[in-house]
Amino acid sequence: EPEVTQTPSHQVTQMGQEVILRCVPISNHLYFYWYRQILGQKVEFLVSFYNNEISEKSEIFDDQFSVERPDGSNFTLKIRSTKLEDSAMYFCASGTYLNSPLHFGNGTRLTVT
Amino acid sequence: AQRVTQPEKLLSVFKGAPVELKCNYSYSGSPELFWYVQYSRQRLQLLLRHISRESIKGFTADLNKGETSFHLKKPFAQEEDSAMYYCALKNSGGSNYKLTFGKGTLLTVNP
């Protein structure tokens, strides 16, 4: 069964550094999402992406965040200047059509020191 | 604002016992409710959604609009059911599949 894949599984970075989290959604999916989960807290919606543009973003998704689909397969989340509070598990998800269930990746654990 | 509450952080039962994981929601419109499961070291997976009214792995959940609840139930728990369970809400309609998750309940089924 096809899966959403995320790399790396764990990323450690210093405060102020830029980080790019990578995701390869399932190939025929059209809707892409990033969620995050700070340790001990809820899984929170960050951003949704469709037709090469952001369709919705949360309050968390400020100017430090950006998403891109640089080619036909990758979907990236960039954090420009990481802060300690960005430490979390970041989940990528994709779906075939608007109301299809989401398929999640295994997540990338980001640790900002 | 929409909100999902899972009052139990941890739930421990013995194999063969009934299990109920509680979920309450707050939403002004007509919500779609889901249960997601995350087994140890695995990804979040959709377990079931209320509009399908199905039973997956012996689990069922009924949407109770009067009580704004969507509790997950299984009559006889198995050890392999041990996992983290998340209740989630999606606003019906809407331009995307934005989910609001609860904090999750860690279910442990003891032998």
PDB file of C-alpha atoms in Angstrom:
ATOM      1  CA  GLU A   1       0.000   0.000   0.000  1.00  0.00           C
ATOM      2  CA  PRO A   2       1.434   3.424  -0.898  1.00  0.00           C
ATOM      3  CA  GLU A   3       2.538   5.585   2.015  1.00  0.00           C
ATOM      4  CA  VAL A   4       3.411   9.169   2.761  1.00  0.00           C
ATOM      5  CA  THR A   5       7.109   9.318   3.534  1.00  0.00           C
ATOM      6  CA  GLN A   6       8.895  11.963   5.549  1.00  0.00           C
ATOM      7  CA  THR A   7      12.578  12.700   5.916  1.00  0.00           C
ATOM      8  CA  PRO A   8      14.485  12.990   8.103  1.00  0.00           C
ATOM      9  CA  SER A   9      12.884  11.100  10.969  1.00  0.00           C
ATOM     10  CA  HIS A  10      14.746  13.278  13.453  1.00  0.00           C
ATOM     11  CA  GLN A  11      16.319  16.693  12.894  1.00  0.00           C
ATOM     12  CA  VAL A  12      18.348  18.602  15.458  1.00  0.00           C
ATOM     13  CA  THR A  13      19.081  22.235  14.736  1.00  0.00           C
ATOM     14  CA  GLN A  14      20.316  25.298  16.566  1.00  0.00           C
ATOM     15  CA  MET A  15      18.048  28.203  17.336  1.00  0.00           C
ATOM     16  CA  GLY A  16      18.020  30.700  14.511  1.00  0.00           C
ATOM     17  CA  GLN A  17      18.911  28.190  11.832  1.00  0.00           C
ATOM     18  CA  GLU A  18      16.751  27.392   8.845  1.00  0.00           C
ATOM     19  CA  VAL A  19      15.341  23.912   8.554  1.00  0.00           C
ATOM     20  CA  ILE A  20      13.527  22.129   5.739  1.00  0.00           C
ATOM     21  CA  LEU A  21      11.318  19.163   6.442  1.00  0.00           C
ATOM     22  CA  ARG A  22      10.582  16.950   3.487  1.00  0.00           C
ATOM     23  CA  CYS A  23       7.586  14.901   2.545  1.00  0.00           C
ATOM     24  CA  VAL A  24       6.702  12.723  -0.395  1.00  0.00           C
ATOM     25  CA  PRO A  25       2.908  12.438  -0.552  1.00  0.00           C
ATOM     26  CA  ILE A  26       1.142   9.529  -2.180  1.00  0.00           C
ATOM     27  CA  SER A  27       1.519   9.997  -5.917  1.00  0.00           C
ATOM     28  CA  ASN A  28      -2.083  10.541  -7.035  1.00  0.00           C
ATOM     29  CA  HIS A  29      -2.996  12.768  -4.093  1.00  0.00           C
ATOM     30  CA  LEU A  30      -3.868  16.384  -4.696  1.00  0.00           C
ATOM     31  CA  TYR A  31      -4.303  17.834  -1.198  1.00  0.00           C
ATOM     32  CA  PHE A  32      -1.352  18.261   1.138  1.00  0.00           C
ATOM     33  CA  TYR A  33      -1.120  19.233   4.768  1.00  0.00           C
ATOM     34  CA  TRP A  34       1.294  19.866   7.578  1.00  0.00           C
ATOM     35  CA  TYR A  35       0.378  19.255  11.195  1.00  0.00           C
ATOM     36  CA  ARG A  36       2.556  19.424  14.264  1.00  0.00           C
ATOM     37  CA  GLN A  37       2.477  18.012  17.773  1.00  0.00           C
ATOM     38  CA  ILE A  38       4.444  19.585  20.572  1.00  0.00           C
ATOM     39  CA  LEU A  39       5.345  16.973  23.172  1.00  0.00           C
ATOM     40  CA  GLY A  40       2.381  16.279  25.417  1.00  0.00           C
ATOM     41  CA  GLN A  41       0.030  18.473  23.431  1.00  0.00           C
ATOM     42  CA  LYS A  42      -2.523  18.117  20.649  1.00  0.00           C
ATOM     43  CA  VAL A  43      -1.865  17.473  17.014  1.00  0.00           C
ATOM     44  CA  GLU A  44      -2.397  20.926  15.481  1.00  0.00           C
ATOM     45  CA  PHE A  45      -3.178  21.953  11.933  1.00  0.00           C
ATOM     46  CA  LEU A  46      -0.552  24.180  10.328  1.00  0.00           C
ATOM     47  CA  VAL A  47      -1.350  24.532   6.654  1.00  0.00           C
ATOM     48  CA  SER A  48      -3.174  23.011   3.705  1.00  0.00           C
ATOM     49  CA  PHE A  49      -1.984  23.172   0.114  1.00  0.00           C
ATOM     50  CA  TYR A  50      -3.834  22.539  -3.096  1.00  0.00           C
ATOM     51  CA  ASN A  51      -3.243  23.427  -6.724  1.00  0.00           C
ATOM     52  CA  ASN A  52       0.172  24.857  -5.910  1.00  0.00           C
ATOM     53  CA  GLU A  53      -1.011  27.318  -3.351  1.00  0.00           C
ATOM     54  CA  ILE A  54      -1.877  27.535   0.315  1.00  0.00           C
ATOM     55  CA  SER A  55      -5.609  27.061   0.806  1.00  0.00           C
ATOM     56  CA  GLU A  56      -5.657  27.641   4.540  1.00  0.00           C
ATOM     57  CA  LYS A  57      -3.181  28.258   7.327  1.00  0.00           C
ATOM     58  CA  SER A  58      -3.435  28.457  11.081  1.00  0.00           C
ATOM     59  CA  GLU A  59      -2.264  31.201  13.411  1.00  0.00           C
ATOM     60  CA  ILE A  60       0.821  29.119  14.121  1.00  0.00           C
ATOM     61  CA  PHE A  61       1.876  29.353  10.476  1.00  0.00           C
ATOM     62  CA  ASP A  62       3.464  32.780  10.607  1.00  0.00           C
ATOM     63  CA  ASP A  63       6.001  34.424   8.306  1.00  0.00           C
ATOM     64  CA  GLN A  64       8.723  32.107   9.563  1.00  0.00           C
ATOM     65  CA  PHE A  65       7.001  29.183   7.879  1.00  0.00           C
ATOM     66  CA  SER A  66       6.641  28.433   4.208  1.00  0.00           C
ATOM     67  CA  VAL A  67       5.631  25.448   2.118  1.00  0.00           C
ATOM     68  CA  GLU A  68       6.594  24.467  -1.357  1.00  0.00           C
ATOM     69  CA  ARG A  69       6.002  21.763  -3.878  1.00  0.00           C
ATOM     70  CA  PRO A  70       9.219  22.171  -5.826  1.00  0.00           C
ATOM     71  CA  ASP A  71       8.593  19.272  -8.185  1.00  0.00           C
ATOM     72  CA  GLY A  72       5.903  16.717  -8.862  1.00  0.00           C
ATOM     73  CA  SER A  73       6.677  14.594  -5.830  1.00  0.00           C
ATOM     74  CA  ASN A  74       8.049  16.559  -2.879  1.00  0.00           C
ATOM     75  CA  PHE A  75       6.198  18.782  -0.446  1.00  0.00           C
ATOM     76  CA  THR A  76       8.412  20.740   1.930  1.00  0.00           C
ATOM     77  CA  LEU A  77       7.958  22.777   5.073  1.00  0.00           C
ATOM     78  CA  LYS A  78      10.588  25.406   5.725  1.00  0.00           C
ATOM     79  CA  ILE A  79      11.132  27.201   8.994  1.00  0.00           C
ATOM     80  CA  ARG A  80      13.295  30.230   8.320  1.00  0.00           C
ATOM     81  CA  SER A  81      14.720  30.974  11.744  1.00  0.00           C
ATOM     82  CA  THR A  82      13.900  28.264  14.231  1.00  0.00           C
ATOM     83  CA  LYS A  83      12.913  28.999  17.800  1.00  0.00           C
ATOM     84  CA  LEU A  84      13.010  26.707  20.803  1.00  0.00           C
ATOM     85  CA  GLU A  85       9.226  26.477  20.748  1.00  0.00           C
ATOM     86  CA  ASP A  86       9.312  25.045  17.231  1.00  0.00           C
ATOM     87  CA  SER A  87      10.512  21.770  18.727  1.00  0.00           C
ATOM     88  CA  ALA A  88       7.768  19.288  17.881  1.00  0.00           C
ATOM     89  CA  MET A  89       6.801  16.322  15.784  1.00  0.00           C
ATOM     90  CA  TYR A  90       5.811  17.511  12.324  1.00  0.00           C
ATOM     91  CA  PHE A  91       3.396  15.364  10.338  1.00  0.00           C
ATOM     92  CA  CYS A  92       2.784  15.584   6.637  1.00  0.00           C
ATOM     93  CA  ALA A  93      -0.516  14.291   5.268  1.00  0.00           C
ATOM     94  CA  SER A  94      -2.133  13.976   1.874  1.00  0.00           C
ATOM     95  CA  GLY A  95      -5.527  13.147   0.420  1.00  0.00           C
ATOM     96  CA  THR A  96      -6.903  12.304  -3.007  1.00  0.00           C
ATOM     97  CA  TYR A  97      -9.863  14.651  -3.052  1.00  0.00           C
ATOM     98  CA  LEU A  98     -11.363  17.238  -0.768  1.00  0.00           C
ATOM     99  CA  ASN A  99     -13.234  14.910   1.556  1.00  0.00           C
ATOM    100  CA  SER A 100     -11.055  11.848   1.358  1.00  0.00           C
ATOM    101  CA  PRO A 101      -9.457  10.627   4.579  1.00  0.00           C
ATOM    102  CA  LEU A 102      -5.959  11.852   5.238  1.00  0.00           C
ATOM    103  CA  HIS A 103      -2.937   9.612   4.995  1.00  0.00           C
ATOM    104  CA  PHE A 104      -0.239  10.652   7.430  1.00  0.00           C
ATOM    105  CA  GLY A 105       3.488  10.234   7.262  1.00  0.00           C
ATOM    106  CA  ASN A 106       5.559   8.910  10.170  1.00  0.00           C
ATOM    107  CA  GLY A 107       6.542  12.386  11.173  1.00  0.00           C
ATOM    108  CA  THR A 108       9.795  14.288  11.628  1.00  0.00           C
ATOM    109  CA  ARG A 109      10.860  15.040  15.166  1.00  0.00           C
ATOM    110  CA  LEU A 110      12.418  18.504  15.178  1.00  0.00           C
ATOM    111  CA  THR A 111      14.561  19.455  18.140  1.00  0.00           C
ATOM    112  CA  VAL A 112      15.725  23.056  18.381  1.00  0.00           C
ATOM    113  CA  THR A 113      18.564  23.627  20.826  1.00  0.00           C
TER     114      THR A 113
ATOM    115  CA  ALA B   1     -14.390  27.816  17.934  1.00  0.00           C
ATOM    116  CA  GLN B   2     -14.247  24.090  17.462  1.00  0.00           C
ATOM    117  CA  ARG B   3     -12.763  21.994  20.193  1.00  0.00           C
ATOM    118  CA  VAL B   4     -12.266  18.299  20.902  1.00  0.00           C
ATOM    119  CA  THR B   5     -11.880  17.033  24.444  1.00  0.00           C
ATOM    120  CA  GLN B   6     -10.601  13.623  25.433  1.00  0.00           C
ATOM    121  CA  PRO B   7     -10.845  13.648  29.211  1.00  0.00           C
ATOM    122  CA  GLU B   8      -8.690  10.574  29.814  1.00  0.00           C
ATOM    123  CA  LYS B   9      -5.005  10.806  29.114  1.00  0.00           C
ATOM    124  CA  LEU B  10      -4.448   7.183  30.079  1.00  0.00           C
ATOM    125  CA  LEU B  11      -6.768   4.189  30.090  1.00  0.00           C
ATOM    126  CA  SER B  12      -5.779   0.738  31.202  1.00  0.00           C
ATOM    127  CA  VAL B  13      -7.957  -2.368  30.885  1.00  0.00           C
ATOM    128  CA  PHE B  14      -7.490  -6.109  30.936  1.00  0.00           C
ATOM    129  CA  LYS B  15      -7.741  -8.258  27.845  1.00  0.00           C
ATOM    130  CA  GLY B  16     -11.330  -9.245  27.193  1.00  0.00           C
ATOM    131  CA  ALA B  17     -12.771  -6.324  29.122  1.00  0.00           C
ATOM    132  CA  PRO B  18     -14.959  -3.698  27.454  1.00  0.00           C
ATOM    133  CA  VAL B  19     -13.314  -0.420  26.651  1.00  0.00           C
ATOM    134  CA  GLU B  20     -14.717   3.037  26.047  1.00  0.00           C
ATOM    135  CA  LEU B  21     -12.584   5.998  25.059  1.00  0.00           C
ATOM    136  CA  LYS B  22     -14.420   9.236  25.599  1.00  0.00           C
ATOM    137  CA  CYS B  23     -14.576  12.140  23.201  1.00  0.00           C
ATOM    138  CA  ASN B  24     -16.625  15.311  23.474  1.00  0.00           C
ATOM    139  CA  TYR B  25     -16.671  18.094  20.952  1.00  0.00           C
ATOM    140  CA  SER B  26     -17.711  21.677  20.654  1.00  0.00           C
ATOM    141  CA  TYR B  27     -18.751  22.960  17.253  1.00  0.00           C
ATOM    142  CA  SER B  28     -21.514  25.275  16.179  1.00  0.00           C
ATOM    143  CA  GLY B  29     -22.168  23.636  12.814  1.00  0.00           C
ATOM    144  CA  SER B  30     -22.597  20.056  11.709  1.00  0.00           C
ATOM    145  CA  PRO B  31     -19.323  18.270  12.358  1.00  0.00           C
ATOM    146  CA  GLU B  32     -17.680  15.203  10.941  1.00  0.00           C
ATOM    147  CA  LEU B  33     -16.012  13.128  13.620  1.00  0.00           C
ATOM    148  CA  PHE B  34     -13.157  10.661  13.327  1.00  0.00           C
ATOM    149  CA  TRP B  35     -11.033   8.382  15.418  1.00  0.00           C
ATOM    150  CA  TYR B  36      -7.367   8.064  14.524  1.00  0.00           C
ATOM    151  CA  VAL B  37      -5.039   5.492  16.055  1.00  0.00           C
ATOM    152  CA  GLN B  38      -1.279   5.497  16.415  1.00  0.00           C
ATOM    153  CA  TYR B  39       0.355   2.207  17.307  1.00  0.00           C
ATOM    154  CA  SER B  40       3.823   2.263  18.822  1.00  0.00           C
ATOM    155  CA  ARG B  41       6.348   3.677  16.343  1.00  0.00           C
ATOM    156  CA  GLN B  42       3.781   3.814  13.554  1.00  0.00           C
ATOM    157  CA  ARG B  43       1.988   6.586  11.758  1.00  0.00           C
ATOM    158  CA  LEU B  44      -1.389   8.087  12.548  1.00  0.00           C
ATOM    159  CA  GLN B  45      -4.036   5.983  10.834  1.00  0.00           C
ATOM    160  CA  LEU B  46      -7.713   6.575  10.342  1.00  0.00           C
ATOM    161  CA  LEU B  47      -9.652   4.069  12.444  1.00  0.00           C
ATOM    162  CA  LEU B  48     -13.183   5.119  11.655  1.00  0.00           C
ATOM    163  CA  ARG B  49     -15.376   8.058  10.730  1.00  0.00           C
ATOM    164  CA  HIS B  50     -18.896   8.655  11.908  1.00  0.00           C
ATOM    165  CA  ILE B  51     -20.410   9.081   8.456  1.00  0.00           C
ATOM    166  CA  SER B  52     -19.371   5.554   7.512  1.00  0.00           C
ATOM    167  CA  ARG B  53     -21.115   4.002  10.510  1.00  0.00           C
ATOM    168  CA  GLU B  54     -18.774   1.045  10.270  1.00  0.00           C
ATOM    169  CA  SER B  55     -16.999  -1.210  12.715  1.00  0.00           C
ATOM    170  CA  ILE B  56     -13.252  -1.471  12.328  1.00  0.00           C
ATOM    171  CA  LYS B  57     -11.237  -3.997  14.344  1.00  0.00           C
ATOM    172  CA  GLY B  58     -14.287  -4.432  16.546  1.00  0.00           C
ATOM    173  CA  PHE B  59     -14.460  -0.729  17.410  1.00  0.00           C
ATOM    174  CA  THR B  60     -17.586   1.353  16.951  1.00  0.00           C
ATOM    175  CA  ALA B  61     -18.415   4.960  17.658  1.00  0.00           C
ATOM    176  CA  ASP B  62     -21.768   6.683  17.579  1.00  0.00           C
ATOM    177  CA  LEU B  63     -22.173  10.380  17.156  1.00  0.00           C
ATOM    178  CA  ASN B  64     -24.484  11.722  19.856  1.00  0.00           C
ATOM    179  CA  LYS B  65     -25.371  15.260  18.891  1.00  0.00           C
ATOM    180  CA  GLY B  66     -27.407  15.825  22.036  1.00  0.00           C
ATOM    181  CA  GLU B  67     -24.441  15.057  24.249  1.00  0.00           C
ATOM    182  CA  THR B  68     -21.894  16.294  21.649  1.00  0.00           C
ATOM    183  CA  SER B  69     -20.009  13.057  22.096  1.00  0.00           C
ATOM    184  CA  PHE B  70     -18.337  10.491  19.882  1.00  0.00           C
ATOM    185  CA  HIS B  71     -17.113   7.820  22.262  1.00  0.00           C
ATOM    186  CA  LEU B  72     -15.138   4.881  20.903  1.00  0.00           C
ATOM    187  CA  LYS B  73     -16.175   1.470  22.149  1.00  0.00           C
ATOM    188  CA  LYS B  74     -15.084  -2.118  21.916  1.00  0.00           C
ATOM    189  CA  PRO B  75     -16.794  -4.931  23.818  1.00  0.00           C
ATOM    190  CA  PHE B  76     -13.702  -7.114  24.258  1.00  0.00           C
ATOM    191  CA  ALA B  77     -10.316  -5.423  24.231  1.00  0.00           C
ATOM    192  CA  GLN B  78      -7.282  -7.202  22.790  1.00  0.00           C
ATOM    193  CA  GLU B  79      -3.615  -6.648  23.630  1.00  0.00           C
ATOM    194  CA  GLU B  80      -2.975  -5.447  20.079  1.00  0.00           C
ATOM    195  CA  ASP B  81      -5.425  -2.594  20.669  1.00  0.00           C
ATOM    196  CA  SER B  82      -2.837  -0.918  22.882  1.00  0.00           C
ATOM    197  CA  ALA B  83      -2.129   2.395  21.164  1.00  0.00           C
ATOM    198  CA  MET B  84      -2.706   6.122  21.262  1.00  0.00           C
ATOM    199  CA  TYR B  85      -6.203   7.078  20.141  1.00  0.00           C
ATOM    200  CA  TYR B  86      -7.097  10.531  18.878  1.00  0.00           C
ATOM    201  CA  CYS B  87     -10.567  11.882  18.326  1.00  0.00           C
ATOM    202  CA  ALA B  88     -10.747  14.501  15.589  1.00  0.00           C
ATOM    203  CA  LEU B  89     -13.320  16.868  14.163  1.00  0.00           C
ATOM    204  CA  LYS B  90     -13.614  18.310  10.697  1.00  0.00           C
ATOM    205  CA  ASN B  91     -16.051  21.055   9.858  1.00  0.00           C
ATOM    206  CA  SER B  92     -18.391  19.631   7.253  1.00  0.00           C
ATOM    207  CA  GLY B  93     -18.098  21.446   4.000  1.00  0.00           C
ATOM    208  CA  GLY B  94     -15.220  23.824   4.044  1.00  0.00           C
ATOM    209  CA  SER B  95     -12.532  24.181   1.453  1.00  0.00           C
ATOM    210  CA  ASN B  96     -10.104  21.717   2.882  1.00  0.00           C
ATOM    211  CA  TYR B  97      -9.652  18.850   5.252  1.00  0.00           C
ATOM    212  CA  LYS B  98      -8.625  20.735   8.349  1.00  0.00           C
ATOM    213  CA  LEU B  99      -8.875  18.537  11.405  1.00  0.00           C
ATOM    214  CA  THR B 100      -9.042  19.568  15.034  1.00  0.00           C
ATOM    215  CA  PHE B 101      -7.603  16.846  17.241  1.00  0.00           C
ATOM    216  CA  GLY B 102      -8.088  15.982  20.862  1.00  0.00           C
ATOM    217  CA  LYS B 103      -5.057  15.438  23.083  1.00  0.00           C
ATOM    218  CA  GLY B 104      -5.336  11.698  22.749  1.00  0.00           C
ATOM    219  CA  THR B 105      -5.857   8.769  25.092  1.00  0.00           C
ATOM    220  CA  LEU B 106      -3.184   6.142  25.586  1.00  0.00           C
ATOM    221  CA  LEU B 107      -4.925   2.782  25.833  1.00  0.00           C
ATOM    222  CA  THR B 108      -3.055  -0.081  27.440  1.00  0.00           C
ATOM    223  CA  VAL B 109      -4.586  -3.532  27.295  1.00  0.00           C
ATOM    224  CA  ASN B 110      -3.001  -5.806  29.861  1.00  0.00           C
ATOM    225  CA  PRO B 111      -2.811  -9.593  29.472  1.00  0.00           C
TER     226      PRO B 111
END
